[in-house]
GROMACS .gro file of C-alpha atoms in nm:
model
  185
    1UNK     CA    1   0.403   2.207  -0.182
    2UNK     CA    2   0.698   2.225   0.057
    3UNK     CA    3   0.919   1.916   0.081
    4UNK     CA    4   0.760   1.741  -0.215
    5UNK     CA    5   1.005   1.609  -0.473
    6UNK     CA    6   0.835   1.430  -0.767
    7UNK     CA    7   1.167   1.268  -0.860
    8UNK     CA    8   1.158   1.064  -0.538
    9UNK     CA    9   0.799   0.939  -0.556
   10UNK     CA   10   0.751   0.562  -0.555
   11UNK     CA   11   0.529   0.453  -0.843
   12UNK     CA   12   0.377   0.112  -0.900
   13UNK     CA   13   0.269  -0.098  -1.199
   14UNK     CA   14   0.075  -0.422  -1.189
   15UNK     CA   15   0.101  -0.737  -1.402
   16UNK     CA   16  -0.108  -1.053  -1.390
   17UNK     CA   17   0.038  -1.384  -1.282
   18UNK     CA   18  -0.217  -1.574  -1.489
   19UNK     CA   19  -0.547  -1.750  -1.439
   20UNK     CA   20  -0.401  -2.044  -1.247
   21UNK     CA   21  -0.050  -1.963  -1.130
   22UNK     CA   22   0.178  -2.262  -1.142
   23UNK     CA   23   0.427  -2.304  -0.860
   24UNK     CA   24   0.686  -2.574  -0.831
   25UNK     CA   25   0.737  -2.774  -0.513
   26UNK     CA   26   0.969  -2.525  -0.344
   27UNK     CA   27   0.747  -2.217  -0.400
   28UNK     CA   28   0.948  -2.080  -0.693
   29UNK     CA   29   0.769  -1.837  -0.923
   30UNK     CA   30   0.887  -1.678  -1.247
   31UNK     CA   31   0.757  -1.453  -1.519
   32UNK     CA   32   0.753  -1.103  -1.659
   33UNK     CA   33   0.674  -0.839  -1.398
   34UNK     CA   34   0.658  -0.577  -1.676
   35UNK     CA   35   0.612  -0.594  -2.053
   36UNK     CA   36   0.757  -0.358  -2.311
   37UNK     CA   37   0.542  -0.163  -2.552
   38UNK     CA   38   0.203  -0.228  -2.392
   39UNK     CA   39   0.007   0.052  -2.231
   40UNK     CA   40  -0.100  -0.017  -1.875
   41UNK     CA   41  -0.437   0.100  -1.745
   42UNK     CA   42  -0.283   0.439  -1.666
   43UNK     CA   43  -0.156   0.481  -2.023
   44UNK     CA   44   0.215   0.436  -1.940
   45UNK     CA   45   0.430   0.226  -2.176
   46UNK     CA   46   0.763   0.082  -2.061
   47UNK     CA   47   1.025   0.101  -2.337
   48UNK     CA   48   1.277  -0.173  -2.412
   49UNK     CA   49   1.592  -0.123  -2.203
   50UNK     CA   50   1.419   0.095  -1.940
   51UNK     CA   51   1.553  -0.111  -1.648
   52UNK     CA   52   1.909  -0.185  -1.765
   53UNK     CA   53   2.116   0.101  -1.624
   54UNK     CA   54   1.937   0.112  -1.290
   55UNK     CA   55   1.969  -0.266  -1.243
   56UNK     CA   56   2.342  -0.245  -1.321
   57UNK     CA   57   2.385   0.027  -1.057
   58UNK     CA   58   2.183  -0.169  -0.801
   59UNK     CA   59   2.371  -0.496  -0.853
   60UNK     CA   60   2.710  -0.316  -0.856
   61UNK     CA   61   2.632  -0.201  -0.501
   62UNK     CA   62   2.557  -0.562  -0.399
   63UNK     CA   63   2.188  -0.484  -0.350
   64UNK     CA   64   1.882  -0.672  -0.474
   65UNK     CA   65   1.526  -0.601  -0.581
   66UNK     CA   66   1.293  -0.683  -0.290
   67UNK     CA   67   0.994  -0.922  -0.302
   68UNK     CA   68   0.713  -0.764  -0.104
   69UNK     CA   69   0.350  -0.841  -0.025
   70UNK     CA   70   0.112  -0.574  -0.166
   71UNK     CA   71   0.393  -0.311  -0.181
   72UNK     CA   72   0.424  -0.312   0.199
   73UNK     CA   73   0.792  -0.249   0.288
   74UNK     CA   74   0.724  -0.406   0.627
   75UNK     CA   75   0.617  -0.734   0.466
   76UNK     CA   76   0.890  -0.902   0.261
   77UNK     CA   77   0.770  -1.249   0.161
   78UNK     CA   78   1.060  -1.391  -0.036
   79UNK     CA   79   1.362  -1.325  -0.252
   80UNK     CA   80   1.400  -1.251  -0.621
   81UNK     CA   81   1.693  -1.466  -0.730
   82UNK     CA   82   1.700  -1.330  -1.086
   83UNK     CA   83   1.579  -0.994  -1.216
   84UNK     CA   84   1.670  -0.916  -1.576
   85UNK     CA   85   1.546  -0.765  -1.896
   86UNK     CA   86   1.455  -1.011  -2.168
   87UNK     CA   87   1.305  -0.961  -2.515
   88UNK     CA   88   0.955  -0.900  -2.379
   89UNK     CA   89   1.006  -0.712  -2.054
   90UNK     CA   90   1.136  -0.743  -1.701
   91UNK     CA   91   1.175  -1.110  -1.613
   92UNK     CA   92   1.184  -1.218  -1.248
   93UNK     CA   93   1.242  -1.553  -1.080
   94UNK     CA   94   1.229  -1.601  -0.708
   95UNK     CA   95   1.116  -1.800  -0.411
   96UNK     CA   96   0.846  -1.733  -0.158
   97UNK     CA   97   0.979  -1.797   0.192
   98UNK     CA   98   0.743  -2.026   0.379
   99UNK     CA   99   0.944  -1.970   0.697
  100UNK     CA  100   0.770  -1.632   0.729
  101UNK     CA  101   0.399  -1.611   0.814
  102UNK     CA  102   0.321  -1.366   0.531
  103UNK     CA  103   0.506  -1.595   0.285
  104UNK     CA  104   0.295  -1.895   0.390
  105UNK     CA  105  -0.020  -1.687   0.350
  106UNK     CA  106   0.087  -1.553   0.008
  107UNK     CA  107   0.169  -1.904  -0.112
  108UNK     CA  108  -0.169  -2.036   0.004
  109UNK     CA  109  -0.348  -1.750  -0.174
  110UNK     CA  110  -0.148  -1.807  -0.494
  111UNK     CA  111  -0.223  -2.179  -0.494
  112UNK     CA  112  -0.593  -2.111  -0.437
  113UNK     CA  113  -0.604  -1.855  -0.717
  114UNK     CA  114  -0.713  -1.577  -0.479
  115UNK     CA  115  -0.429  -1.352  -0.598
  116UNK     CA  116  -0.280  -1.345  -0.942
  117UNK     CA  117  -0.076  -1.031  -0.981
  118UNK     CA  118   0.276  -0.894  -0.990
  119UNK     CA  119   0.342  -0.524  -0.946
  120UNK     CA  120   0.659  -0.322  -0.967
  121UNK     CA  121   0.755  -0.038  -0.733
  122UNK     CA  122   0.982   0.208  -0.908
  123UNK     CA  123   1.091   0.567  -0.960
  124UNK     CA  124   1.082   0.718  -1.308
  125UNK     CA  125   1.423   0.848  -1.414
  126UNK     CA  126   1.343   0.949  -1.773
  127UNK     CA  127   1.007   0.963  -1.952
  128UNK     CA  128   0.818   1.161  -2.211
  129UNK     CA  129   0.449   1.246  -2.239
  130UNK     CA  130   0.262   1.029  -2.489
  131UNK     CA  131  -0.113   1.029  -2.545
  132UNK     CA  132  -0.288   0.967  -2.214
  133UNK     CA  133   0.027   0.842  -2.041
  134UNK     CA  134   0.404   0.835  -2.070
  135UNK     CA  135   0.676   0.649  -2.255
  136UNK     CA  136   0.903   0.527  -1.974
  137UNK     CA  137   1.263   0.524  -2.100
  138UNK     CA  138   1.452   0.472  -1.774
  139UNK     CA  139   1.317   0.326  -1.450
  140UNK     CA  140   1.482   0.270  -1.112
  141UNK     CA  141   1.327  -0.055  -0.985
  142UNK     CA  142   1.286  -0.079  -0.607
  143UNK     CA  143   1.068  -0.386  -0.560
  144UNK     CA  144   0.839  -0.643  -0.723
  145UNK     CA  145   0.531  -0.733  -0.518
  146UNK     CA  146   0.271  -1.004  -0.526
  147UNK     CA  147  -0.062  -0.822  -0.542
  148UNK     CA  148  -0.435  -0.873  -0.570
  149UNK     CA  149  -0.522  -0.637  -0.858
  150UNK     CA  150  -0.301  -0.629  -1.170
  151UNK     CA  151  -0.273  -0.308  -1.373
  152UNK     CA  152  -0.108  -0.477  -1.672
  153UNK     CA  153  -0.296  -0.808  -1.706
  154UNK     CA  154  -0.114  -0.911  -2.027
  155UNK     CA  155   0.200  -1.014  -1.835
  156UNK     CA  156   0.197  -1.363  -1.684
  157UNK     CA  157   0.418  -1.566  -1.455
  158UNK     CA  158   0.447  -1.942  -1.456
  159UNK     CA  159   0.662  -2.199  -1.288
  160UNK     CA  160   0.996  -2.213  -1.472
  161UNK     CA  161   1.005  -2.587  -1.413
  162UNK     CA  162   0.682  -2.641  -1.608
  163UNK     CA  163   0.690  -2.388  -1.892
  164UNK     CA  164   0.954  -2.266  -2.134
  165UNK     CA  165   1.007  -1.898  -2.208
  166UNK     CA  166   0.841  -1.955  -2.548
  167UNK     CA  167   0.532  -2.102  -2.376
  168UNK     CA  168   0.506  -1.804  -2.141
  169UNK     CA  169   0.549  -1.557  -2.430
  170UNK     CA  170   0.289  -1.739  -2.641
  171UNK     CA  171   0.041  -1.739  -2.352
  172UNK     CA  172   0.104  -1.369  -2.284
  173UNK     CA  173   0.059  -1.274  -2.649
  174UNK     CA  174  -0.256  -1.487  -2.688
  175UNK     CA  175  -0.409  -1.322  -2.382
  176UNK     CA  176  -0.312  -0.976  -2.508
  177UNK     CA  177  -0.475  -1.035  -2.848
  178UNK     CA  178  -0.787  -1.186  -2.686
  179UNK     CA  179  -0.823  -0.876  -2.467
  180UNK     CA  180  -0.763  -0.646  -2.766
  181UNK     CA  181  -1.024  -0.830  -2.974
  182UNK     CA  182  -1.275  -0.803  -2.689
  183UNK     CA  183  -1.215  -0.426  -2.666
  184UNK     CA  184  -1.267  -0.383  -3.040
  185UNK     CA  185  -1.585  -0.595  -3.048
   0.00000   0.00000   0.00000
């Protein structure tokens, strides 16, 4: 195929925000947009440290990870104020901008529970084949979107003002083990 370069293809991964996303008064959301060591529905598993080098390069250039609506580059809905790797995955914290029409709509849908997902847009830098998917060792993160359908439902986001990191991790792990038990039953 002429002009096709698989190294420059934008990929996406989805994570759930939770059953009833909690937002604080100023539309701030936080949580893990990606979790390490858990296969998504496509079989891919993000490895610990996969985002580090690419995030360092991005921030060194004074650039940021974009907050988009449904991966649409024409529809930014807010700003991610913190994007970092933690012990469980890629942690994000940001604010939905209610000054923009799409931001107001996204916030209304989040509050109503009509959407409950986070999804990352990225390019794979280094991976290896594993089972039905890949082990992703290095990822160049382009954006984190609010989405309708999560691909990795084990990851959750909560309001930082209402939950501690331990609470979010405990909720994520409990949900993961509930889903695993249901699959084995």
